[in-house]
CSV table of C-alpha atoms in Angstrom, one decimal:
chain,number,residue,atom,x,y,z
Q,25,UNK,CA,-10.9,26.4,-1.1
Q,26,UNK,CA,-10.7,25.6,-4.8
Q,27,UNK,CA,-10.7,22.0,-6.0
Q,28,UNK,CA,-7.1,22.4,-7.3
Q,29,UNK,CA,-5.9,23.6,-3.9
Q,30,UNK,CA,-7.6,20.8,-2.1
Q,31,UNK,CA,-6.2,18.2,-4.4
Q,32,UNK,CA,-2.7,19.8,-4.1
Q,33,UNK,CA,-2.9,19.5,-0.3
Q,34,UNK,CA,-3.9,15.9,-0.5
Q,35,UNK,CA,-1.1,15.1,-3.0
Q,36,UNK,CA,1.4,16.8,-0.6
Q,37,UNK,CA,0.2,14.9,2.4
Q,38,UNK,CA,0.3,11.7,0.4
Q,39,UNK,CA,3.9,12.5,-0.5
Q,40,UNK,CA,4.9,13.0,3.1
Q,41,UNK,CA,3.4,9.8,4.2
Q,42,UNK,CA,5.0,8.0,1.2
Q,43,UNK,CA,8.4,9.3,2.2
Q,44,UNK,CA,7.9,8.0,5.8
Q,45,UNK,CA,6.7,4.6,4.6
Q,46,UNK,CA,9.7,4.4,2.2
Q,47,UNK,CA,12.2,4.2,5.0
Q,48,UNK,CA,10.0,2.7,7.7
Q,49,UNK,CA,9.3,-0.5,5.9
Q,50,UNK,CA,13.0,-1.1,5.4
Q,51,UNK,CA,14.1,0.1,8.9
Q,52,UNK,CA,11.5,-2.0,10.7
Q,53,UNK,CA,12.9,-5.5,9.9
Q,54,UNK,CA,16.4,-4.2,10.3
Q,55,UNK,CA,15.5,-2.8,13.8
Q,56,UNK,CA,13.9,-6.1,14.8
Q,57,UNK,CA,16.9,-8.0,13.5
Q,58,UNK,CA,19.2,-5.8,15.6
Q,59,UNK,CA,17.0,-6.6,18.6
Q,60,UNK,CA,17.6,-10.3,18.0
Q,61,UNK,CA,14.3,-11.4,16.4
Q,62,UNK,CA,14.2,-13.8,13.5
Q,63,UNK,CA,12.1,-13.9,10.2
Q,64,UNK,CA,9.2,-15.6,11.9
Q,65,UNK,CA,8.9,-12.8,14.5
Q,66,UNK,CA,9.1,-10.1,11.7
Q,67,UNK,CA,6.3,-12.0,9.9
Q,68,UNK,CA,4.1,-12.0,13.0
Q,69,UNK,CA,4.6,-8.2,13.5
Q,70,UNK,CA,3.7,-7.6,9.9
Q,71,UNK,CA,0.5,-9.6,10.4
Q,72,UNK,CA,-0.3,-7.6,13.5
Q,73,UNK,CA,0.2,-4.4,11.7
Q,74,UNK,CA,-2.0,-5.3,8.7
Q,75,UNK,CA,-4.7,-6.8,10.9
Q,76,UNK,CA,-4.9,-3.6,13.0
Q,77,UNK,CA,-4.9,-1.5,9.8
Q,78,UNK,CA,-7.8,-3.6,8.5
Q,79,UNK,CA,-10.0,-3.2,11.6
Q,80,UNK,CA,-9.3,0.6,11.8
Q,81,UNK,CA,-10.0,1.0,8.1
Q,82,UNK,CA,-13.3,-0.9,8.5
Q,83,UNK,CA,-14.4,1.4,11.4
Q,84,UNK,CA,-13.5,4.6,9.5
Q,85,UNK,CA,-15.1,3.3,6.3
Q,86,UNK,CA,-18.5,2.8,8.0
Q,87,UNK,CA,-18.5,6.1,9.8
Q,88,UNK,CA,-17.0,8.3,7.0
Q,89,UNK,CA,-20.3,8.9,5.1
Q,90,UNK,CA,-21.8,10.7,8.2
Q,91,UNK,CA,-18.7,12.4,9.6
Q,92,UNK,CA,-16.3,15.1,8.7
Q,93,UNK,CA,-13.6,13.7,6.5
Q,94,UNK,CA,-11.2,16.4,7.5
Q,95,UNK,CA,-11.4,15.4,11.2
Q,96,UNK,CA,-10.9,11.7,10.3
Q,97,UNK,CA,-7.8,12.6,8.2
Q,98,UNK,CA,-6.3,14.6,11.1
Q,99,UNK,CA,-7.0,11.6,13.4
Q,100,UNK,CA,-5.1,9.3,11.0
Q,101,UNK,CA,-2.1,11.6,10.8
Q,102,UNK,CA,-2.0,12.0,14.5
Q,103,UNK,CA,-1.9,8.2,14.8
Q,104,UNK,CA,1.1,8.2,12.5
Q,105,UNK,CA,2.9,10.6,14.8
Q,106,UNK,CA,2.1,8.4,17.8
Q,107,UNK,CA,3.4,5.3,16.0
Q,108,UNK,CA,6.7,6.9,15.3
Q,109,UNK,CA,7.0,8.0,19.0
Q,110,UNK,CA,6.1,4.6,20.3
Q,111,UNK,CA,8.3,2.2,18.3
Q,112,UNK,CA,11.7,3.5,19.6
Q,113,UNK,CA,10.6,3.0,23.2
Q,114,UNK,CA,9.6,-0.7,23.0
Q,115,UNK,CA,11.8,-3.7,22.6
Q,116,UNK,CA,9.7,-6.6,24.0
Q,117,UNK,CA,8.1,-8.6,21.2
Q,118,UNK,CA,4.6,-8.3,22.6
Q,119,UNK,CA,4.9,-4.5,22.8
Q,120,UNK,CA,6.3,-4.2,19.3
Q,121,UNK,CA,3.4,-6.3,18.0
Q,122,UNK,CA,0.9,-4.1,19.9
Q,123,UNK,CA,2.3,-0.9,18.5
Q,124,UNK,CA,2.3,-2.4,15.1
Q,125,UNK,CA,-1.3,-3.4,15.6
Q,126,UNK,CA,-2.5,0.0,16.7
Q,127,UNK,CA,-0.2,2.1,14.6
Q,128,UNK,CA,0.2,3.0,11.0
Q,129,UNK,CA,3.5,1.6,9.7
Q,130,UNK,CA,2.5,-0.5,6.7
Q,131,UNK,CA,4.9,-3.4,6.1
Q,132,UNK,CA,3.6,-4.0,2.6
Q,133,UNK,CA,4.0,-0.5,1.3
Q,134,UNK,CA,1.6,0.5,-1.4
Q,135,UNK,CA,-2.0,1.8,-1.0
Q,136,UNK,CA,-3.1,0.2,2.3
Q,137,UNK,CA,-3.8,2.3,5.4
Q,138,UNK,CA,-6.6,4.1,7.2
Q,139,UNK,CA,-5.9,7.4,5.4
Q,140,UNK,CA,-6.0,6.0,1.9
Q,141,UNK,CA,-9.8,5.4,1.5
Q,142,UNK,CA,-10.5,8.8,3.1
Q,143,UNK,CA,-8.2,10.5,0.6
Q,144,UNK,CA,-9.8,8.5,-2.2
Q,145,UNK,CA,-13.3,9.7,-1.2
Q,146,UNK,CA,-12.2,13.3,-1.0
Q,147,UNK,CA,-10.5,13.1,-4.4
Q,148,UNK,CA,-13.4,11.4,-6.0
Q,149,UNK,CA,-15.8,14.1,-4.9
Q,150,UNK,CA,-14.1,16.7,-7.1
Q,151,UNK,CA,-13.2,14.5,-10.1
Q,152,UNK,CA,-15.1,14.1,-13.4
Q,153,UNK,CA,-15.7,10.7,-15.0
Q,154,UNK,CA,-13.2,11.6,-17.8
Q,155,UNK,CA,-10.5,12.9,-15.4
Q,156,UNK,CA,-11.0,10.5,-12.5
Q,157,UNK,CA,-8.3,8.0,-13.5
Q,158,UNK,CA,-5.8,10.7,-14.2
Q,159,UNK,CA,-6.4,12.2,-10.7
Q,160,UNK,CA,-5.8,8.9,-9.0
Q,161,UNK,CA,-2.8,8.2,-11.3
Q,162,UNK,CA,-1.2,11.4,-10.2
Q,163,UNK,CA,-2.1,10.7,-6.6
Q,164,UNK,CA,-0.4,7.3,-6.9
Q,165,UNK,CA,2.6,8.8,-8.8
Q,166,UNK,CA,3.2,11.3,-6.0
Q,167,UNK,CA,3.0,8.6,-3.3
Q,168,UNK,CA,5.3,6.2,-5.2
Q,169,UNK,CA,8.0,8.9,-6.0
Q,170,UNK,CA,8.1,10.0,-2.4
Q,171,UNK,CA,8.2,6.4,-1.2
Q,172,UNK,CA,11.2,6.0,-3.6
Q,173,UNK,CA,12.9,9.0,-2.0
Q,174,UNK,CA,12.1,7.6,1.4
Q,175,UNK,CA,13.8,4.4,0.5
Q,176,UNK,CA,17.0,6.3,-0.1
Q,177,UNK,CA,16.6,7.7,3.4
Q,178,UNK,CA,17.1,4.1,4.7
Q,179,UNK,CA,20.8,4.7,4.1
Q,180,UNK,CA,20.8,7.2,7.0
Q,181,UNK,CA,21.3,4.6,9.8
Q,182,UNK,CA,24.4,3.3,8.1
Q,183,UNK,CA,25.7,6.9,7.9
Q,184,UNK,CA,25.0,7.5,11.5
Q,185,UNK,CA,26.6,4.3,12.5
Q,186,UNK,CA,29.7,5.2,10.6
Q,187,UNK,CA,29.9,8.4,12.6
Q,188,UNK,CA,29.7,6.6,16.0
Q,189,UNK,CA,26.1,6.0,16.7
Q,190,UNK,CA,24.9,2.5,17.7
Q,191,UNK,CA,22.6,0.8,15.2
Q,192,UNK,CA,19.7,0.8,17.6
Q,193,UNK,CA,20.1,4.6,18.2
Q,194,UNK,CA,20.2,5.2,14.5
Q,195,UNK,CA,17.0,3.2,13.9
Q,196,UNK,CA,15.2,5.0,16.7
Q,197,UNK,CA,16.0,8.4,15.2
Q,198,UNK,CA,14.4,7.2,12.0
Q,199,UNK,CA,11.2,6.4,13.8
Q,200,UNK,CA,11.2,9.9,15.3
Q,201,UNK,CA,11.5,11.3,11.8
Q,202,UNK,CA,8.5,9.2,10.9
Q,203,UNK,CA,6.6,10.8,13.8
Q,204,UNK,CA,7.5,14.3,12.5
Q,205,UNK,CA,6.1,13.5,9.1
Q,206,UNK,CA,2.8,12.5,10.8
Q,207,UNK,CA,2.7,15.9,12.5
Q,208,UNK,CA,3.4,17.6,9.2
Q,209,UNK,CA,0.6,15.7,7.5
Q,210,UNK,CA,-1.9,16.6,10.2
Q,211,UNK,CA,-1.0,20.3,9.7
Q,212,UNK,CA,-1.8,19.9,6.0
Q,213,UNK,CA,-5.1,18.2,6.6
Q,214,UNK,CA,-6.1,21.1,9.0
Q,215,UNK,CA,-6.0,23.4,5.9
Q,216,UNK,CA,-8.7,21.3,4.1
Q,217,UNK,CA,-12.3,22.5,4.3
Q,218,UNK,CA,-14.7,20.6,6.4
Q,219,UNK,CA,-16.4,18.0,4.3
Q,220,UNK,CA,-19.1,15.5,5.0
Q,221,UNK,CA,-18.6,12.1,3.4
Q,222,UNK,CA,-21.5,13.0,1.1
Q,223,UNK,CA,-23.8,16.0,1.2
Q,224,UNK,CA,-26.8,13.6,1.4
Q,225,UNK,CA,-25.6,10.5,3.2
Q,226,UNK,CA,-27.7,7.3,2.5
Q,227,UNK,CA,-29.5,5.5,5.3
Q,228,UNK,CA,-27.0,2.6,4.8
Q,229,UNK,CA,-23.3,3.1,3.8
Q,230,UNK,CA,-23.8,0.8,0.8
Q,231,UNK,CA,-27.0,0.7,-1.3
Q,232,UNK,CA,-27.6,-0.3,-4.9
Q,233,UNK,CA,-23.9,-1.1,-5.5
Q,234,UNK,CA,-23.6,-3.5,-2.5
Q,235,UNK,CA,-23.4,-6.7,-4.6
Q,236,UNK,CA,-20.7,-5.2,-6.9
Q,237,UNK,CA,-18.6,-3.9,-4.1
Q,238,UNK,CA,-18.7,-7.2,-2.2
Q,239,UNK,CA,-17.7,-9.1,-5.2
Q,240,UNK,CA,-14.8,-6.8,-5.9
Q,241,UNK,CA,-13.8,-6.9,-2.2
Q,242,UNK,CA,-13.7,-10.7,-2.3
Q,243,UNK,CA,-11.4,-10.7,-5.4
Q,244,UNK,CA,-9.2,-8.0,-4.0
Q,245,UNK,CA,-8.7,-10.0,-0.9
Q,246,UNK,CA,-7.2,-12.8,-2.9
Q,247,UNK,CA,-4.8,-10.4,-4.5
Q,248,UNK,CA,-3.9,-8.9,-1.1
Q,249,UNK,CA,-3.5,-12.4,0.5
Q,250,UNK,CA,-1.0,-13.2,-2.2
Q,251,UNK,CA,0.8,-9.9,-1.8
Q,252,UNK,CA,1.2,-10.4,1.9
Q,253,UNK,CA,3.7,-13.2,1.2
Q,254,UNK,CA,6.1,-10.6,-0.1
Q,255,UNK,CA,5.1,-7.6,2.0
Q,256,UNK,CA,7.9,-5.2,1.4
Q,257,UNK,CA,9.4,-5.7,4.9
Q,258,UNK,CA,9.6,-9.4,4.2
Q,259,UNK,CA,11.0,-8.9,0.7
Q,260,UNK,CA,13.7,-6.8,2.4
Q,261,UNK,CA,14.4,-9.6,4.8
Q,262,UNK,CA,14.5,-12.2,2.0
Q,263,UNK,CA,17.2,-10.1,0.2
Q,264,UNK,CA,19.1,-9.7,3.5
Q,265,UNK,CA,19.1,-13.4,4.2
Q,266,UNK,CA,19.3,-14.9,0.7
Q,267,UNK,CA,21.9,-12.6,-0.8
Q,268,UNK,CA,23.4,-10.8,2.3
Q,269,UNK,CA,22.2,-7.4,0.9
Q,270,UNK,CA,23.2,-4.4,3.0
Q,271,UNK,CA,20.8,-1.9,4.4
Q,272,UNK,CA,22.2,0.8,2.1
Q,273,UNK,CA,22.0,-1.4,-1.0
Q,274,UNK,CA,18.4,-2.3,0.0
Q,275,UNK,CA,17.5,1.4,0.2
Q,276,UNK,CA,19.0,2.0,-3.3
Q,277,UNK,CA,17.2,-1.0,-4.8
Q,278,UNK,CA,13.8,0.0,-3.4
Q,279,UNK,CA,14.4,3.6,-4.6
Q,280,UNK,CA,14.6,2.3,-8.2
Q,281,UNK,CA,11.8,-0.2,-7.6
Q,282,UNK,CA,9.5,2.5,-6.3
Q,283,UNK,CA,10.5,4.9,-9.1
Q,284,UNK,CA,9.7,2.4,-11.8
Q,285,UNK,CA,6.3,1.8,-10.1
Q,286,UNK,CA,5.7,5.5,-9.9
Q,287,UNK,CA,6.2,6.1,-13.6
Q,288,UNK,CA,4.0,3.2,-14.4
Q,289,UNK,CA,0.9,5.0,-13.0
Q,290,UNK,CA,0.5,7.6,-15.8
Q,291,UNK,CA,1.3,4.9,-18.3
Q,292,UNK,CA,-1.5,2.8,-16.7
Q,293,UNK,CA,-3.9,5.8,-17.1
Q,294,UNK,CA,-2.9,6.1,-20.8
Q,295,UNK,CA,-3.4,2.4,-21.4
Q,296,UNK,CA,-6.7,2.4,-19.6
Q,297,UNK,CA,-8.1,5.1,-22.0
Q,298,UNK,CA,-7.5,2.7,-24.8
Q,299,UNK,CA,-8.2,-0.8,-23.6
Q,300,UNK,CA,-10.3,-0.2,-20.4
Q,301,UNK,CA,-9.7,-0.3,-16.7
Q,302,UNK,CA,-10.2,-4.0,-16.1
Q,303,UNK,CA,-8.0,-5.1,-19.1
Q,304,UNK,CA,-5.2,-2.8,-17.9
Q,305,UNK,CA,-5.4,-4.3,-14.4
Q,306,UNK,CA,-5.2,-7.8,-15.6
Q,307,UNK,CA,-2.8,-7.7,-18.6
Q,308,UNK,CA,-0.1,-5.7,-16.8
Q,309,UNK,CA,-0.4,-7.8,-13.6
Q,310,UNK,CA,0.1,-11.3,-15.0
Q,311,UNK,CA,3.6,-10.6,-16.5
Q,312,UNK,CA,4.7,-9.0,-13.2
Q,313,UNK,CA,3.7,-12.2,-11.4
Q,314,UNK,CA,5.7,-14.3,-13.8
Q,315,UNK,CA,8.8,-12.2,-13.1
Q,316,UNK,CA,8.3,-12.6,-9.4
Q,317,UNK,CA,8.1,-16.4,-9.7
Q,318,UNK,CA,11.3,-16.5,-11.7
Q,319,UNK,CA,13.1,-14.3,-9.1
Q,320,UNK,CA,12.6,-17.1,-6.6
Q,321,UNK,CA,15.0,-19.3,-8.7
Q,322,UNK,CA,17.5,-16.5,-9.4
Q,323,UNK,CA,21.1,-17.9,-9.2
Q,324,UNK,CA,22.6,-14.6,-7.9
Q,325,UNK,CA,21.7,-11.2,-6.6
Q,326,UNK,CA,22.0,-9.4,-10.0
Q,327,UNK,CA,19.5,-11.7,-11.7
Q,328,UNK,CA,17.1,-11.5,-8.7
Q,329,UNK,CA,17.2,-7.7,-8.6
Q,330,UNK,CA,16.7,-7.4,-12.4
Q,331,UNK,CA,13.6,-9.7,-12.3
Q,332,UNK,CA,12.3,-7.8,-9.3
Q,333,UNK,CA,12.8,-4.4,-11.1
Q,334,UNK,CA,10.9,-5.8,-14.1
Q,335,UNK,CA,8.1,-6.8,-11.8
Q,336,UNK,CA,8.1,-3.3,-10.2
Q,337,UNK,CA,7.7,-1.7,-13.6
Q,338,UNK,CA,4.4,-3.6,-14.1
Q,339,UNK,CA,3.0,-4.7,-10.8
Q,340,UNK,CA,1.6,-1.3,-9.6
Q,341,UNK,CA,-0.3,-0.4,-12.8
Q,342,UNK,CA,-3.5,-1.8,-11.2
Q,343,UNK,CA,-3.4,0.7,-8.3
Q,344,UNK,CA,-4.8,3.8,-9.9
Q,345,UNK,CA,-7.0,1.8,-12.3
Q,346,UNK,CA,-8.4,-0.3,-9.5
Q,347,UNK,CA,-9.3,2.7,-7.4
Q,348,UNK,CA,-10.8,4.5,-10.4
Q,349,UNK,CA,-12.9,1.5,-11.2
Q,350,UNK,CA,-14.3,1.1,-7.7
Q,351,UNK,CA,-15.2,4.8,-7.6
Q,352,UNK,CA,-16.8,4.6,-11.1
Q,353,UNK,CA,-19.1,1.6,-10.6
Q,354,UNK,CA,-20.8,2.8,-7.4
Q,355,UNK,CA,-23.1,5.8,-6.8
Q,356,UNK,CA,-21.4,9.0,-5.4
Q,357,UNK,CA,-23.0,8.6,-1.9
Q,358,UNK,CA,-21.5,5.1,-1.6
Q,359,UNK,CA,-18.0,6.1,-2.5
Q,360,UNK,CA,-16.5,6.5,1.1
Q,361,UNK,CA,-18.0,3.2,2.2
Q,362,UNK,CA,-17.0,1.4,-1.0
Q,363,UNK,CA,-13.4,2.6,-0.6
Q,364,UNK,CA,-13.4,1.3,3.0
Q,365,UNK,CA,-15.2,-2.0,2.2
Q,366,UNK,CA,-12.9,-2.9,-0.6
Q,367,UNK,CA,-9.8,-1.8,1.4
Q,368,UNK,CA,-10.6,-3.7,4.6
Q,369,UNK,CA,-10.7,-7.3,3.1
Q,370,UNK,CA,-7.5,-6.5,1.4
Q,371,UNK,CA,-5.9,-5.5,4.7
Q,372,UNK,CA,-7.4,-8.5,6.5
Q,373,UNK,CA,-6.3,-11.0,3.8
Q,374,UNK,CA,-2.9,-9.5,3.6
Q,375,UNK,CA,-2.5,-9.7,7.4
Q,376,UNK,CA,-2.7,-13.5,7.3
Q,377,UNK,CA,0.1,-14.4,4.8
Q,378,UNK,CA,3.1,-12.5,6.3
Q,379,UNK,CA,3.1,-14.8,9.4
Q,380,UNK,CA,3.1,-17.8,7.0
Q,381,UNK,CA,5.8,-16.2,4.9
Q,382,UNK,CA,8.0,-15.5,7.9
Q,383,UNK,CA,7.9,-19.3,8.7
Q,384,UNK,CA,8.6,-20.2,5.0
Q,385,UNK,CA,11.7,-17.9,5.1
Q,386,UNK,CA,13.2,-20.2,7.8
Q,387,UNK,CA,13.0,-23.2,5.5
Q,388,UNK,CA,15.8,-24.5,3.2
Q,389,UNK,CA,14.1,-23.0,0.0
Q,390,UNK,CA,13.4,-19.4,1.0
Q,391,UNK,CA,11.9,-18.5,-2.4
Q,392,UNK,CA,8.6,-20.3,-1.6
Q,393,UNK,CA,6.8,-17.0,-0.6
Q,394,UNK,CA,7.6,-15.5,-4.0
Q,395,UNK,CA,6.2,-18.5,-5.9
Q,396,UNK,CA,3.0,-18.6,-3.8
Q,397,UNK,CA,2.5,-14.9,-4.3
Q,398,UNK,CA,2.9,-15.0,-8.1
Q,399,UNK,CA,0.7,-18.1,-8.6
Q,400,UNK,CA,-2.2,-16.7,-6.5
Q,401,UNK,CA,-2.0,-13.3,-8.2
Q,402,UNK,CA,-2.3,-14.9,-11.6
Q,403,UNK,CA,-5.4,-16.8,-10.4
Q,404,UNK,CA,-6.8,-13.5,-9.1
Q,405,UNK,CA,-6.2,-11.7,-12.5
Q,406,UNK,CA,-8.0,-14.5,-14.4
Q,407,UNK,CA,-11.0,-14.4,-12.0
Q,408,UNK,CA,-11.2,-10.6,-12.2
Q,409,UNK,CA,-11.2,-10.6,-16.0
Q,410,UNK,CA,-14.0,-13.2,-16.3
Q,411,UNK,CA,-16.1,-11.6,-13.5
Q,412,UNK,CA,-16.0,-7.9,-14.4
Q,413,UNK,CA,-15.0,-7.6,-18.1
Q,414,UNK,CA,-18.7,-6.7,-19.0
Q,415,UNK,CA,-19.2,-4.1,-16.2
Q,416,UNK,CA,-18.0,-0.9,-17.7
Q,417,UNK,CA,-17.4,2.5,-15.9
Q,418,UNK,CA,-19.3,5.5,-17.4
Q,419,UNK,CA,-16.4,6.7,-19.6
Q,420,UNK,CA,-16.2,3.3,-21.3
Q,421,UNK,CA,-19.9,3.1,-21.9
Q,422,UNK,CA,-20.0,6.3,-24.0
């Protein structure tokens, strides 16, 4: 199979998963609210989901260099299908948390999940130094646009309810749709060629780049811990409770939010060619964090949504640039492990803060999670700039 065909299949699979994530992260808190659970319970389920994702990603990251990436991708897609089948059939909190822990619904949206580092490793194998950031920018663009379309699909439960279905039945049908997307992704992955993590796997998953990867992982964990305070499911819940936003309006807002984030990816690649990957990550991230902090004090829904949309236009520019940077500063045999090792601390760190955020949402000032998130992210950006501004990827050394 040609590199173009393989990349196209991965883009298509990413799009299907993004579409499912787009409505699932909105439907999940609404489903739990319909079952009678409060913000603290939603936060705990988000923590369980992210913690399970981290542990599974860690396992896959360590075995990927010696195993068939195609088989691991099919396993991850099958787990997505199983998650969608399980959620509609559980109502007890412990069972919901257990399915969230084992399954693949990502309450934070974005680029976390067991399939992400695997897809990154496959994409990096066929990308040149000059074209690597563009490949990841397009990958992120496809995912974000499809996530935006999926956000619009969150309107479907309201439509079904208007035609006589109960809210719980409507939510359960959405989870079944999520399962179907997992099956479709597995069928796409089956068309990929068999591929070892690397043709010559090293004796250890990480070798000469170990120190660099661990330093990056530590910094990324700070960013992820901050992001967990406003995991998308919790941001949905904040808008529900703070401004009484409807499910349909939430879907429309997250459509535009994801669309703005999507079109920021090619812009990020364009900026990175001129100012460098690290500078792009830092100097687009800081303004987005300021907008988020200001949103916590918004006097009304219109101002809050405007500030959050401004944030969305900037906050995701570090996604393709971060991925490209990690793949650039390690040796090719280390890429699968590096993708997993940098992803796992992010998942672990982001799994802690949603539970805290859920409790903060029950206080009198519900904007505290937004302030904490923005402040910590600014600290991360400053630390990243000072730690890695002198470590250049190959295309910036020329």
